[in-house]
């Protein structure tokens, strides 16, 4: 994305087993000014609310809460297909994006580049994901109000 002149930054949260390899790659590609490692954070919703996309390259999550939270915040989600339950409520290209794990980085970059100047389309995708999450997981009105307070 940076080579294509997209003003992008990446925030990596938590500390998975590949963290040291990822940090090394970031340094090798001279991306230290654009990739931020924040480790575990309790206020993850603040970070999601401030973002344009949620990228979830996980290969092991059975039911990922952060994807649902991003949906409630009407964010565009890019996640691996056939991992956990995301395929049950994300319709590829309509309410988010389901990509092959083997090409996650390149597919995510392509999607972000394609949507970079399409605010209305991103909002529509996020809104559809929110609707799917709410209808599928029957969120309480109180919880929905808390997420809406973050959006506004």
mmCIF file of C-alpha atoms in Angstrom:
data_model
loop_
_atom_site.group_PDB
_atom_site.id
_atom_site.type_symbol
_atom_site.label_atom_id
_atom_site.label_comp_id
_atom_site.label_asym_id
_atom_site.label_seq_id
_atom_site.Cartn_x
_atom_site.Cartn_y
_atom_site.Cartn_z
ATOM 1 C CA UNK A 1 0.000 0.000 0.000
ATOM 2 C CA UNK A 2 2.809 2.416 0.816
ATOM 3 C CA UNK A 3 4.413 1.753 -2.596
ATOM 4 C CA UNK A 4 1.063 2.650 -4.186
ATOM 5 C CA UNK A 5 1.056 5.966 -2.289
ATOM 6 C CA UNK A 6 -1.745 4.962 0.080
ATOM 7 C CA UNK A 7 -1.446 6.800 3.392
ATOM 8 C CA UNK A 8 -1.724 3.746 5.628
ATOM 9 C CA UNK A 9 -0.544 2.646 9.027
ATOM 10 C CA UNK A 10 -0.870 -0.748 10.646
ATOM 11 C CA UNK A 11 -1.490 -1.327 14.342
ATOM 12 C CA UNK A 12 -0.688 -4.798 15.607
ATOM 13 C CA UNK A 13 -2.205 -5.667 18.950
ATOM 14 C CA UNK A 14 -1.537 -8.598 21.258
ATOM 15 C CA UNK A 15 1.529 -10.797 21.142
ATOM 16 C CA UNK A 16 1.099 -13.965 19.100
ATOM 17 C CA UNK A 17 3.807 -16.579 18.566
ATOM 18 C CA UNK A 18 4.978 -14.946 15.307
ATOM 19 C CA UNK A 19 5.522 -11.486 16.830
ATOM 20 C CA UNK A 20 9.332 -11.517 16.651
ATOM 21 C CA UNK A 21 9.267 -12.682 13.021
ATOM 22 C CA UNK A 22 6.800 -9.917 12.143
ATOM 23 C CA UNK A 23 8.923 -7.267 13.870
ATOM 24 C CA UNK A 24 11.974 -8.484 11.974
ATOM 25 C CA UNK A 25 10.124 -8.273 8.645
ATOM 26 C CA UNK A 26 8.893 -4.766 9.428
ATOM 27 C CA UNK A 27 12.484 -3.687 10.019
ATOM 28 C CA UNK A 28 13.726 -5.478 6.879
ATOM 29 C CA UNK A 29 11.172 -3.585 4.781
ATOM 30 C CA UNK A 30 11.917 -0.261 6.529
ATOM 31 C CA UNK A 31 8.306 0.065 7.680
ATOM 32 C CA UNK A 32 8.987 0.975 11.336
ATOM 33 C CA UNK A 33 7.373 4.402 10.864
ATOM 34 C CA UNK A 34 4.146 2.834 9.587
ATOM 35 C CA UNK A 35 3.693 -0.289 11.716
ATOM 36 C CA UNK A 36 2.972 0.024 15.429
ATOM 37 C CA UNK A 37 3.159 -2.791 17.954
ATOM 38 C CA UNK A 38 0.939 -2.031 20.952
ATOM 39 C CA UNK A 39 0.764 -5.473 22.560
ATOM 40 C CA UNK A 40 -2.254 -6.468 24.609
ATOM 41 C CA UNK A 41 -4.741 -3.628 25.127
ATOM 42 C CA UNK A 42 -7.852 -3.573 27.269
ATOM 43 C CA UNK A 43 -9.447 -0.707 25.311
ATOM 44 C CA UNK A 44 -9.471 -2.484 21.957
ATOM 45 C CA UNK A 45 -12.781 -0.841 20.995
ATOM 46 C CA UNK A 46 -11.105 2.566 20.980
ATOM 47 C CA UNK A 47 -8.594 1.319 18.429
ATOM 48 C CA UNK A 48 -11.282 -0.294 16.284
ATOM 49 C CA UNK A 49 -13.395 2.868 16.404
ATOM 50 C CA UNK A 50 -10.422 4.931 15.196
ATOM 51 C CA UNK A 51 -9.630 2.584 12.304
ATOM 52 C CA UNK A 52 -10.963 2.245 8.777
ATOM 53 C CA UNK A 53 -10.493 -1.532 8.561
ATOM 54 C CA UNK A 54 -10.071 -4.546 10.781
ATOM 55 C CA UNK A 55 -7.650 -7.087 9.364
ATOM 56 C CA UNK A 56 -7.944 -10.468 11.020
ATOM 57 C CA UNK A 57 -5.462 -12.981 9.596
ATOM 58 C CA UNK A 58 -6.109 -15.546 12.350
ATOM 59 C CA UNK A 59 -6.149 -19.181 11.342
ATOM 60 C CA UNK A 60 -7.452 -20.577 14.631
ATOM 61 C CA UNK A 61 -10.310 -18.533 16.105
ATOM 62 C CA UNK A 62 -13.502 -20.527 16.501
ATOM 63 C CA UNK A 63 -15.695 -17.470 17.066
ATOM 64 C CA UNK A 64 -13.891 -14.162 16.964
ATOM 65 C CA UNK A 65 -15.294 -11.425 19.197
ATOM 66 C CA UNK A 66 -13.146 -8.670 17.704
ATOM 67 C CA UNK A 67 -14.644 -9.284 14.256
ATOM 68 C CA UNK A 68 -18.143 -8.981 15.695
ATOM 69 C CA UNK A 69 -17.154 -5.856 17.637
ATOM 70 C CA UNK A 70 -15.776 -4.294 14.444
ATOM 71 C CA UNK A 71 -19.076 -5.170 12.805
ATOM 72 C CA UNK A 72 -21.029 -3.415 15.517
ATOM 73 C CA UNK A 73 -18.812 -0.384 14.918
ATOM 74 C CA UNK A 74 -19.579 -0.629 11.175
ATOM 75 C CA UNK A 75 -15.986 -1.232 10.112
ATOM 76 C CA UNK A 76 -14.877 -3.080 7.020
ATOM 77 C CA UNK A 77 -13.521 -6.474 8.066
ATOM 78 C CA UNK A 78 -11.040 -8.527 6.076
ATOM 79 C CA UNK A 79 -10.585 -12.015 7.513
ATOM 80 C CA UNK A 80 -9.604 -15.517 6.439
ATOM 81 C CA UNK A 81 -12.330 -17.617 4.879
ATOM 82 C CA UNK A 82 -13.312 -20.898 6.473
ATOM 83 C CA UNK A 83 -11.886 -19.947 9.868
ATOM 84 C CA UNK A 84 -14.271 -19.885 12.790
ATOM 85 C CA UNK A 85 -17.797 -18.640 12.201
ATOM 86 C CA UNK A 86 -17.060 -15.537 10.093
ATOM 87 C CA UNK A 87 -18.365 -17.242 6.943
ATOM 88 C CA UNK A 88 -21.744 -17.473 8.685
ATOM 89 C CA UNK A 89 -22.311 -13.715 8.883
ATOM 90 C CA UNK A 90 -19.871 -12.105 6.446
ATOM 91 C CA UNK A 91 -21.030 -12.200 2.843
ATOM 92 C CA UNK A 92 -17.863 -11.778 0.818
ATOM 93 C CA UNK A 93 -17.781 -8.397 -0.904
ATOM 94 C CA UNK A 94 -21.089 -7.277 0.611
ATOM 95 C CA UNK A 95 -20.655 -7.205 4.392
ATOM 96 C CA UNK A 96 -16.909 -7.745 4.591
ATOM 97 C CA UNK A 97 -14.233 -9.756 2.871
ATOM 98 C CA UNK A 98 -13.259 -13.405 3.223
ATOM 99 C CA UNK A 99 -9.866 -14.167 1.702
ATOM 100 C CA UNK A 100 -7.572 -17.156 1.421
ATOM 101 C CA UNK A 101 -5.091 -17.369 4.280
ATOM 102 C CA UNK A 102 -2.270 -18.115 1.838
ATOM 103 C CA UNK A 103 -2.744 -14.742 0.115
ATOM 104 C CA UNK A 104 -4.091 -12.703 3.034
ATOM 105 C CA UNK A 105 -1.631 -9.792 2.843
ATOM 106 C CA UNK A 106 -1.863 -9.279 -0.909
ATOM 107 C CA UNK A 107 -5.667 -9.644 -0.963
ATOM 108 C CA UNK A 108 -6.107 -7.263 1.975
ATOM 109 C CA UNK A 109 -3.854 -4.706 0.285
ATOM 110 C CA UNK A 110 -5.833 -5.037 -2.973
ATOM 111 C CA UNK A 111 -9.166 -4.555 -1.169
ATOM 112 C CA UNK A 112 -7.932 -1.534 0.772
ATOM 113 C CA UNK A 113 -6.462 0.011 -2.380
ATOM 114 C CA UNK A 114 -9.690 -0.591 -4.309
ATOM 115 C CA UNK A 115 -11.772 1.045 -1.538
ATOM 116 C CA UNK A 116 -9.398 3.884 -0.638
ATOM 117 C CA UNK A 117 -11.523 6.650 -2.185
ATOM 118 C CA UNK A 118 -14.912 4.981 -1.762
ATOM 119 C CA UNK A 119 -16.172 6.180 1.609
ATOM 120 C CA UNK A 120 -19.828 5.481 0.822
ATOM 121 C CA UNK A 121 -19.084 1.914 -0.269
ATOM 122 C CA UNK A 122 -17.016 1.276 2.890
ATOM 123 C CA UNK A 123 -19.839 2.656 5.028
ATOM 124 C CA UNK A 124 -22.358 0.433 3.252
ATOM 125 C CA UNK A 125 -20.214 -2.678 3.799
ATOM 126 C CA UNK A 126 -19.780 -1.791 7.475
ATOM 127 C CA UNK A 127 -23.491 -1.142 7.894
ATOM 128 C CA UNK A 128 -24.389 -4.505 6.356
ATOM 129 C CA UNK A 129 -21.943 -6.283 8.651
ATOM 130 C CA UNK A 130 -23.446 -4.530 11.661
ATOM 131 C CA UNK A 131 -26.912 -5.625 10.608
ATOM 132 C CA UNK A 132 -25.748 -9.225 10.174
ATOM 133 C CA UNK A 133 -24.010 -9.299 13.563
ATOM 134 C CA UNK A 134 -27.006 -7.795 15.367
ATOM 135 C CA UNK A 135 -29.522 -10.131 13.748
ATOM 136 C CA UNK A 136 -27.392 -13.260 14.131
ATOM 137 C CA UNK A 137 -26.139 -12.733 17.664
ATOM 138 C CA UNK A 138 -29.113 -10.880 19.185
ATOM 139 C CA UNK A 139 -27.160 -8.172 20.949
ATOM 140 C CA UNK A 140 -28.874 -6.475 23.851
ATOM 141 C CA UNK A 141 -30.126 -2.939 23.314
ATOM 142 C CA UNK A 142 -27.776 -1.707 26.062
ATOM 143 C CA UNK A 143 -24.737 -3.171 24.295
ATOM 144 C CA UNK A 144 -25.828 -1.734 20.956
ATOM 145 C CA UNK A 145 -26.196 1.702 22.581
ATOM 146 C CA UNK A 146 -22.646 1.470 23.938
ATOM 147 C CA UNK A 147 -21.272 0.726 20.473
ATOM 148 C CA UNK A 148 -23.351 3.501 18.941
ATOM 149 C CA UNK A 149 -21.932 5.922 21.508
ATOM 150 C CA UNK A 150 -18.457 5.019 20.254
ATOM 151 C CA UNK A 151 -19.459 5.665 16.649
ATOM 152 C CA UNK A 152 -20.880 9.132 17.318
#
